[in-house]
Short mmCIF file of C-alpha atoms and ligand atoms in Angstrom, two decimals:
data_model
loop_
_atom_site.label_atom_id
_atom_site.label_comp_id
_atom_site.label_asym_id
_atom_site.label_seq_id
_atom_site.Cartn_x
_atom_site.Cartn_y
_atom_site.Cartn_z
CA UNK A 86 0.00 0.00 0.00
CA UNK A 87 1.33 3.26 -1.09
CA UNK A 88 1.58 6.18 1.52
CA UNK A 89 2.51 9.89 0.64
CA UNK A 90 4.64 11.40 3.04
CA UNK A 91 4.28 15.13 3.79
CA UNK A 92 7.37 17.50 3.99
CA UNK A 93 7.29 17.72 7.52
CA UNK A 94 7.03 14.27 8.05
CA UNK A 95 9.87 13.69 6.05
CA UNK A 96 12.02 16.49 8.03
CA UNK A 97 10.66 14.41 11.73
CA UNK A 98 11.70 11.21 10.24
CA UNK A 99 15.64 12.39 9.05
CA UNK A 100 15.49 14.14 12.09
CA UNK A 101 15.62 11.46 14.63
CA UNK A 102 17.51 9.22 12.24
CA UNK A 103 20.45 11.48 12.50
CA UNK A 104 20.07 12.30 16.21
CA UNK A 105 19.84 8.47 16.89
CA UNK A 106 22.18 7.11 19.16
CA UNK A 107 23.04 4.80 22.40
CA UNK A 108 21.99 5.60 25.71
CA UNK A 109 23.47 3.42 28.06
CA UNK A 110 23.21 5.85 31.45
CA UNK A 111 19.57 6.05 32.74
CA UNK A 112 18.31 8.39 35.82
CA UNK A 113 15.86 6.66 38.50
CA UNK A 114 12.87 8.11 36.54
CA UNK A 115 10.31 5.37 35.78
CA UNK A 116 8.85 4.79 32.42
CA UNK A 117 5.65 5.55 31.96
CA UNK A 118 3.47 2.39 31.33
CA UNK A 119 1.80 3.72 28.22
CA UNK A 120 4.68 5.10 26.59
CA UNK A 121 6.42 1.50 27.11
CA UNK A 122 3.64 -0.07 25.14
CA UNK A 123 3.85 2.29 22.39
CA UNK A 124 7.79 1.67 22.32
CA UNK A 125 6.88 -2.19 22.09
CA UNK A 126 3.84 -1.83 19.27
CA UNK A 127 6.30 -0.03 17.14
CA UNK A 128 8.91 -3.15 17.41
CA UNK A 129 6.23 -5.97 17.22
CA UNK A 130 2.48 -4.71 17.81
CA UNK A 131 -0.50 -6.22 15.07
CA UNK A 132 -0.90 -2.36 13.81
CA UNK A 133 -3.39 -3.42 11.06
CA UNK A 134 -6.14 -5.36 10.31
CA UNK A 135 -4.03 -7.73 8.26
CA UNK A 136 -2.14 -9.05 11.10
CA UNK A 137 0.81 -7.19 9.66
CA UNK A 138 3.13 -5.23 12.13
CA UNK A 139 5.52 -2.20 12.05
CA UNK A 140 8.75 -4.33 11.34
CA UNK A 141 8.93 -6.30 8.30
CA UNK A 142 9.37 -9.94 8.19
CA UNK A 143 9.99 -12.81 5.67
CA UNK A 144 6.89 -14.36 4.27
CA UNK A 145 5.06 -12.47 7.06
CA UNK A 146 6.16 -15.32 9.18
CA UNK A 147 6.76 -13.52 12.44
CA UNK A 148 9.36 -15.56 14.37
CA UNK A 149 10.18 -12.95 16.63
CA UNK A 150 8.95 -12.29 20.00
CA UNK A 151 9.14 -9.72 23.05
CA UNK A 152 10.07 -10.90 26.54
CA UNK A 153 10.09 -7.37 28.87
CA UNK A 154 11.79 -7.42 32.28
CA UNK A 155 10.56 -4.43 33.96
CA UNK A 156 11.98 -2.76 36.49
CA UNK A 157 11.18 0.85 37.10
CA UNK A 158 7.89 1.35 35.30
CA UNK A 159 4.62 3.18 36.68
CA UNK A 160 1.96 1.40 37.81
CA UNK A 161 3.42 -2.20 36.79
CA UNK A 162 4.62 -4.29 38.88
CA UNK A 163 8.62 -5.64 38.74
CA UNK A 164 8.53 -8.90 36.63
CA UNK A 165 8.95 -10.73 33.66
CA UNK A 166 6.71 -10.08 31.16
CA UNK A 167 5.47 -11.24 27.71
CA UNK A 168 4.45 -8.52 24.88
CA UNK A 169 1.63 -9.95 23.20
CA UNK A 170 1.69 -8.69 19.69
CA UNK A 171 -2.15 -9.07 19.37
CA UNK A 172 -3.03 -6.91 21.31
CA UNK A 173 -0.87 -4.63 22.12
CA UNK A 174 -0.17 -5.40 26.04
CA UNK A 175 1.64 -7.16 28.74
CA UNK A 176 1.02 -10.49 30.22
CA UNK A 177 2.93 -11.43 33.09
CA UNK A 178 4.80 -14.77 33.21
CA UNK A 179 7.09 -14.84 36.15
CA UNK A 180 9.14 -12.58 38.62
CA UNK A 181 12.19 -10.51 37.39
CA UNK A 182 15.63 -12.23 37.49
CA UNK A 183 17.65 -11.34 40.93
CA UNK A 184 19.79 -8.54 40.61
CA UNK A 185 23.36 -9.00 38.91
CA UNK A 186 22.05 -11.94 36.73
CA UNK A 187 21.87 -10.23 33.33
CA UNK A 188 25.43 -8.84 33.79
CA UNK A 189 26.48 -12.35 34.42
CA UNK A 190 25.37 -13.13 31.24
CA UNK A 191 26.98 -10.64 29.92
CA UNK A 192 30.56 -10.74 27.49
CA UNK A 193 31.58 -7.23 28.46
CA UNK A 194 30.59 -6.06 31.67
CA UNK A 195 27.85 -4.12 30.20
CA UNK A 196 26.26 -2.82 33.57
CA UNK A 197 23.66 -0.97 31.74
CA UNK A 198 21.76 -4.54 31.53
CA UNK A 199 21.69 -4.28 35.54
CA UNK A 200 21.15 -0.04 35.56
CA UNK A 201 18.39 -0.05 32.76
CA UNK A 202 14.49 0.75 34.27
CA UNK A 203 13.44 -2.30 31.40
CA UNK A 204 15.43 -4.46 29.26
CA UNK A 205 13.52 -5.96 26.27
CA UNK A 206 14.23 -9.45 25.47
CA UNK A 207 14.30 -9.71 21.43
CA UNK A 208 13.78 -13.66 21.24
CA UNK A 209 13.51 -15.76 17.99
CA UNK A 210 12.36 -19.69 17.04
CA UNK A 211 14.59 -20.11 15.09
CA UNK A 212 13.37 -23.78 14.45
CA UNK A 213 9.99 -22.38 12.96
CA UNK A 214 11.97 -19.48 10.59
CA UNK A 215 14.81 -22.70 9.25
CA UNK A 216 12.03 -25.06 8.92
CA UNK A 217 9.90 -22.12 6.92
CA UNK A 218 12.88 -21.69 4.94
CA UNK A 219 14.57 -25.04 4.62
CA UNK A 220 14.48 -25.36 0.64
CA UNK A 221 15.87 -21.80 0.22
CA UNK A 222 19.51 -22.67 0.19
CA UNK A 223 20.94 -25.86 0.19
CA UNK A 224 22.81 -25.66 3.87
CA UNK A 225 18.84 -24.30 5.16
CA UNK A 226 19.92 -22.38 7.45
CA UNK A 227 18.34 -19.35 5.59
CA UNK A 228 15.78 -19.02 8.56
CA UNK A 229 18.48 -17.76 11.23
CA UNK A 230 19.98 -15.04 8.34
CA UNK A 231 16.23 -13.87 8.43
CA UNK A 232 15.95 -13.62 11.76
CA UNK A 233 18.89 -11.55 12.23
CA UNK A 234 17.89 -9.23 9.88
CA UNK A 235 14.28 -9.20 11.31
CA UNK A 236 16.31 -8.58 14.39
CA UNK A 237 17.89 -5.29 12.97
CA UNK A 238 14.71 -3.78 11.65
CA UNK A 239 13.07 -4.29 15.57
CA UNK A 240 15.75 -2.67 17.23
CA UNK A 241 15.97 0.11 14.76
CA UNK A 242 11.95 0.86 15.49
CA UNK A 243 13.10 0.55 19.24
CA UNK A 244 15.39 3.10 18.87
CA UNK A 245 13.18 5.30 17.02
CA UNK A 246 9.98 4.85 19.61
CA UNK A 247 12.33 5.54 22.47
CA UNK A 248 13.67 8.95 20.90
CA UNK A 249 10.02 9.91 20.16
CA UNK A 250 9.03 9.27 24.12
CA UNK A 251 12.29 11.41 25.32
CA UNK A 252 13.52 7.56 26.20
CA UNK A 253 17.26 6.23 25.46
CA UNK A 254 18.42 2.80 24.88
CA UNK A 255 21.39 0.67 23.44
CA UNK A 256 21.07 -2.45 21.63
CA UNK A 257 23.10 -5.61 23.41
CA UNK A 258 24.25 -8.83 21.62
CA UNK A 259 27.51 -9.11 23.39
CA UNK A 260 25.53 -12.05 25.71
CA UNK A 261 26.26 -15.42 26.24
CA UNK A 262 22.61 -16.87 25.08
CA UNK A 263 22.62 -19.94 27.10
CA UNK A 264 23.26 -18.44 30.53
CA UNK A 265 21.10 -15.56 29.90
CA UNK A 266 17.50 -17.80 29.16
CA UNK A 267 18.74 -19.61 32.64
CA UNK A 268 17.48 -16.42 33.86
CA UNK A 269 14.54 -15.52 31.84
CA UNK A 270 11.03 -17.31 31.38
CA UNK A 271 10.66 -17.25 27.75
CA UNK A 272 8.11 -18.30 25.61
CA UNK A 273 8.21 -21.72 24.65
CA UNK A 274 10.64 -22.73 21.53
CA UNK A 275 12.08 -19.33 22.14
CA UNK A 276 15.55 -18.90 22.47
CA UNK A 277 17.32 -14.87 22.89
CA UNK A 278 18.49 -13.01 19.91
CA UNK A 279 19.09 -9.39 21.26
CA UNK A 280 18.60 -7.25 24.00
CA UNK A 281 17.08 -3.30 24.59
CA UNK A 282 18.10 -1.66 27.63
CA UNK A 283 15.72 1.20 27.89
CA UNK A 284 15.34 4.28 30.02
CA UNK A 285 15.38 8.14 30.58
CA UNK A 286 19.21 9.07 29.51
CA UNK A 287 21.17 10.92 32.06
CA UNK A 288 22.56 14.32 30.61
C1 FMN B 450 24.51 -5.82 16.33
C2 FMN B 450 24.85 -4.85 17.42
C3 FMN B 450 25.31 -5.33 18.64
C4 FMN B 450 25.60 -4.44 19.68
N1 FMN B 450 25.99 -4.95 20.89
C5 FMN B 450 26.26 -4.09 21.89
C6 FMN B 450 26.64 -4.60 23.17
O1 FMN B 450 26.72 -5.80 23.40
N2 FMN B 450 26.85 -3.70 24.17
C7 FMN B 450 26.73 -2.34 23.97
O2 FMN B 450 26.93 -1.58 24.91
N3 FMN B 450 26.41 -1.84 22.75
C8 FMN B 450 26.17 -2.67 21.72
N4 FMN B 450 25.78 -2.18 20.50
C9 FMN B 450 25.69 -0.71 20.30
C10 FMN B 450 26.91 -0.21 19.50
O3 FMN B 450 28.05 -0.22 20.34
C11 FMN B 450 26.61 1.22 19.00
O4 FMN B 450 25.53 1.18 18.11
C12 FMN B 450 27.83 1.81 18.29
O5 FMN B 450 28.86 2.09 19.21
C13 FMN B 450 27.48 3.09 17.53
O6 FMN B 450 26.99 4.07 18.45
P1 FMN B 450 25.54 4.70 18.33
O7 FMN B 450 24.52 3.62 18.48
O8 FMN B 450 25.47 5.69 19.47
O9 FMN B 450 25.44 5.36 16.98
C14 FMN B 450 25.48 -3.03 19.47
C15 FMN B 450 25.01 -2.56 18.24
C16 FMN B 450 24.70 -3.45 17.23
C17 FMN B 450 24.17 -2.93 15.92
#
């Protein structure tokens, strides 16, 4: 479906394109609970009646999903939490991991993990996406290169969201994958791709 852009949507867009960049100190200020879902519908809400969502993905296949371990966010309670992409909002599934477990996980110390008011899980099956895609390529792994880029596009549109809600965030893959879903209750099949550290930026 075609859209025509107006001028000064064009200038907003560029804009925050060019202003984009990490945050990885936060203040104490919690996130507000609405602006935290609008942040998440960006990166994997249903935003049509298609079932189509604001990141693209191969085939419309949608391996991707949001687990969201909140921390510092008004009027929700600390916990781990599932986005569900159908409507828009948070199920609980479990409590949040005990302090200092995410930086365990981590390959570089990266104490923003610990710091940040939520940290967004981006988690993958990758079995569905390289069975989807087994007969593209004769090794069929062409599923996981999907997901990776599928991965890009999400954090991008987190990125975006969180500049538009006066929110920073960094984008973490330096994690060893195995010890960090010890930690986390992710959905079933699910296994962690990325991770979104998300607050208000100190200045
Ligand atoms: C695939 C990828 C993995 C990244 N992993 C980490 C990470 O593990 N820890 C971290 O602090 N930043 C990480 N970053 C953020 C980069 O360090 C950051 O984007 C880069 O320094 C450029 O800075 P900018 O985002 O402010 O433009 C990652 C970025 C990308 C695209």
């Amino acid at each position: 479906m075609a859209v025509t852009a107006s001028q000064q949507e064009r200038d907003v867009l560029y804009t925050l394109i060019s202003r984009r960049r990490s945050v990885r100190q936060f203040t104490d200020a919690p996130i507000d609970e609405q602006a935290l879902i609008r942040i998440l519908t960006c990166a994997q809400g249903v935003d049509s009646s298609d079932g189509k969502r604001g990141a693209p993905s191969a085939h419309a296949l949608y391996p991707l999903g949001l687990t969201v371990l909140v921390r510092r966010v008004q009027g929700v309670e600390v916990g781990n939490y599932l986005f569900e992409p159908e409507r828009n909002g948070l199920e609980r599934l479990a409590h949040a991991p005990v302090s200092g477990s995410l930086l365990s996980a981590s390959l570089a110390d990266d104490l923003w993990l610990e710091t940040a008011p939520v940290v967004i899980v981006i988690t993958a099956d990758y079995a569905l996406a390289l069975r989807h895609f087994s007969d593209q390529q004769p090794d069929g792994l062409r599923g996981a290169r999907y997901v990776d880029v599928e991965t890009g596009a999400v954090a991008q549109n987190l990125y975006l969201a969180a500049q538009v809600e006066n929110l920073g965030g960094v984008l973490v893959m330096g994690i060893d994958d195995e010890a960090l879903a010890r930690q986390l209750t992710l959905p079933a099949a699910h296994k962690p791709v990325a991770l979104f550290c998300l607050g208000q930026g100190q200045v």
